[in-house]
Amino acid sequence: NIDDMPGEAFGYTIEKLLVNGALDAWAEPIVMKKSRPAYKLCMICEEAKLSALLEIIFTETTTLGVRYHKIERNELERSFVTVNLPEGEIKVKCGVFNGKVVTISPEYADCVEAAKNSGLSLKAIMNEAREAAEDCL
């Protein structure tokens, strides 16, 4: 929880954490004692990277301490398909639970490229890619 650091520094720190191996990093706006606005800097990392990432936090932020704990994660089984749309080729990630596809996620960068090249909206491309992927499964 940091209440004495410029907001711009959070973006820099988060980017540096991600480049150096954090699985995810973000800042959450919070209110601290005496109604002071602040940010909670959050990060997920593998235990082997913790020391190096803590060094970044201590050198790039104004914090004097870090609280951390181990967490567990359950993941969907993943499969990938590529769909060919008139607007371009889109990779699609499918999440499988108990043998059933429960999530279909077109790759964002592929959809952005197809939207730019075709003049269609990003939403239209993503919907078209999802529908095409459902037909492949």
Coordinates of C-alpha atoms in Angstrom, one line a residue:
N1 CA 0.0 0.0 0.0
I2 CA 1.8 3.1 -1.2
D3 CA 0.5 6.7 -0.6
D4 CA 3.6 8.8 -1.2
M5 CA 4.6 8.0 -4.8
P6 CA 3.7 9.7 -8.1
G7 CA 1.1 7.8 -10.1
E8 CA 3.4 7.7 -13.2
A9 CA 5.9 5.6 -11.2
F10 CA 3.4 2.8 -10.8
G11 CA 3.2 2.3 -14.6
Y12 CA 7.0 2.2 -14.9
T13 CA 7.3 -0.3 -12.0
I14 CA 4.6 -2.6 -13.3
E15 CA 6.2 -2.7 -16.8
K16 CA 9.6 -3.4 -15.2
L17 CA 8.1 -6.2 -13.1
L18 CA 6.4 -7.8 -16.1
V19 CA 9.6 -7.6 -18.3
N20 CA 11.6 -9.2 -15.5
G21 CA 9.4 -12.3 -15.0
A22 CA 6.3 -11.3 -13.1
L23 CA 3.3 -13.4 -14.3
D24 CA 1.1 -10.4 -13.7
A25 CA 1.3 -7.0 -12.0
W26 CA -1.2 -4.2 -11.4
A27 CA -2.1 -1.3 -9.1
E28 CA -5.4 -1.0 -7.3
P29 CA -6.7 2.4 -6.0
I30 CA -7.3 2.3 -2.3
V31 CA -8.0 4.7 0.6
M32 CA -5.7 4.4 3.6
K33 CA -5.9 5.8 7.2
K34 CA -6.8 9.5 7.5
S35 CA -8.6 9.1 4.2
R36 CA -5.4 9.3 2.2
P37 CA -5.7 8.1 -1.4
A38 CA -3.1 5.4 -2.3
Y39 CA -2.4 2.4 -4.5
K40 CA -1.9 -1.2 -3.6
L41 CA 0.8 -2.6 -5.9
C42 CA 0.1 -6.3 -6.6
M43 CA 2.1 -8.9 -8.4
I44 CA 2.0 -12.7 -9.1
C45 CA 5.3 -14.5 -9.6
E46 CA 6.9 -17.8 -9.4
E47 CA 8.8 -18.3 -6.1
A48 CA 12.1 -18.6 -7.9
K49 CA 11.7 -15.0 -9.2
L50 CA 10.5 -13.4 -5.9
S51 CA 13.9 -12.1 -4.8
A52 CA 14.7 -10.3 -8.1
L53 CA 11.2 -8.8 -8.3
L54 CA 11.3 -7.7 -4.7
E55 CA 14.5 -5.8 -5.6
I56 CA 12.7 -4.0 -8.3
I57 CA 9.8 -3.1 -5.9
F58 CA 12.2 -1.8 -3.3
T59 CA 14.4 0.2 -5.7
E60 CA 11.6 1.6 -7.9
T61 CA 8.9 2.5 -5.3
T62 CA 8.8 4.3 -1.9
T63 CA 7.6 1.3 0.0
L64 CA 9.4 0.2 3.1
G65 CA 7.9 -3.4 3.2
V66 CA 6.1 -6.0 1.2
R67 CA 3.5 -8.5 2.3
Y68 CA 3.3 -11.7 0.3
H69 CA 1.8 -15.2 0.5
K70 CA 1.7 -18.3 -1.5
I71 CA -1.3 -19.0 -3.7
E72 CA -2.6 -21.9 -5.7
R73 CA -4.2 -22.0 -9.1
N74 CA -6.6 -24.2 -11.0
E75 CA -6.3 -24.0 -14.7
L76 CA -8.5 -25.1 -17.6
E77 CA -7.0 -27.5 -20.0
R78 CA -6.2 -25.5 -23.2
S79 CA -6.4 -26.3 -26.8
F80 CA -5.8 -24.0 -29.8
V81 CA -7.4 -23.8 -33.2
T82 CA -6.8 -21.4 -36.1
V83 CA -9.8 -20.1 -38.0
N84 CA -9.6 -18.6 -41.5
L85 CA -11.9 -15.6 -41.9
P86 CA -12.3 -13.5 -45.0
E87 CA -10.5 -10.8 -42.9
G88 CA -7.6 -12.9 -42.0
E89 CA -6.3 -15.9 -40.0
I90 CA -7.2 -15.8 -36.2
K91 CA -5.7 -18.0 -33.5
V92 CA -8.3 -19.0 -30.9
K93 CA -7.7 -20.4 -27.5
C94 CA -10.3 -22.9 -26.1
G95 CA -10.6 -23.7 -22.4
V96 CA -11.8 -27.2 -21.6
F97 CA -13.3 -28.3 -18.3
N98 CA -14.3 -32.0 -17.7
G99 CA -14.0 -32.6 -21.5
K100 CA -16.3 -29.8 -22.5
V101 CA -15.2 -26.5 -24.1
V102 CA -16.3 -23.7 -21.7
T103 CA -14.3 -20.7 -23.0
I104 CA -13.5 -19.6 -26.5
S105 CA -11.0 -16.7 -26.7
P106 CA -9.8 -15.3 -30.0
E107 CA -6.3 -13.9 -29.9
Y108 CA -6.6 -10.1 -29.4
A109 CA -3.6 -9.1 -31.6
D110 CA -4.9 -11.2 -34.5
C111 CA -8.3 -9.7 -34.2
V112 CA -6.9 -6.1 -34.1
E113 CA -4.9 -6.8 -37.2
A114 CA -8.0 -8.2 -39.0
A115 CA -10.1 -5.3 -37.9
K116 CA -7.6 -2.7 -39.1
N117 CA -7.2 -4.5 -42.5
S118 CA -10.9 -5.0 -43.1
G119 CA -12.5 -1.8 -41.7
L120 CA -14.8 -4.0 -39.5
S121 CA -15.1 -3.4 -35.8
L122 CA -12.9 -5.3 -33.4
K123 CA -16.1 -6.6 -31.7
A124 CA -17.4 -8.0 -35.1
I125 CA -14.1 -9.7 -35.8
M126 CA -14.0 -11.3 -32.3
N127 CA -17.6 -12.5 -32.6
E128 CA -16.9 -13.9 -36.1
A129 CA -13.8 -15.7 -34.9
R130 CA -15.7 -17.2 -31.9
E131 CA -18.4 -18.5 -34.1
A132 CA -15.9 -20.0 -36.6
A133 CA -14.1 -21.7 -33.7
E134 CA -17.3 -23.2 -32.4
D135 CA -18.0 -24.7 -35.8
C136 CA -14.5 -26.3 -35.7
L137 CA -15.0 -27.9 -32.3

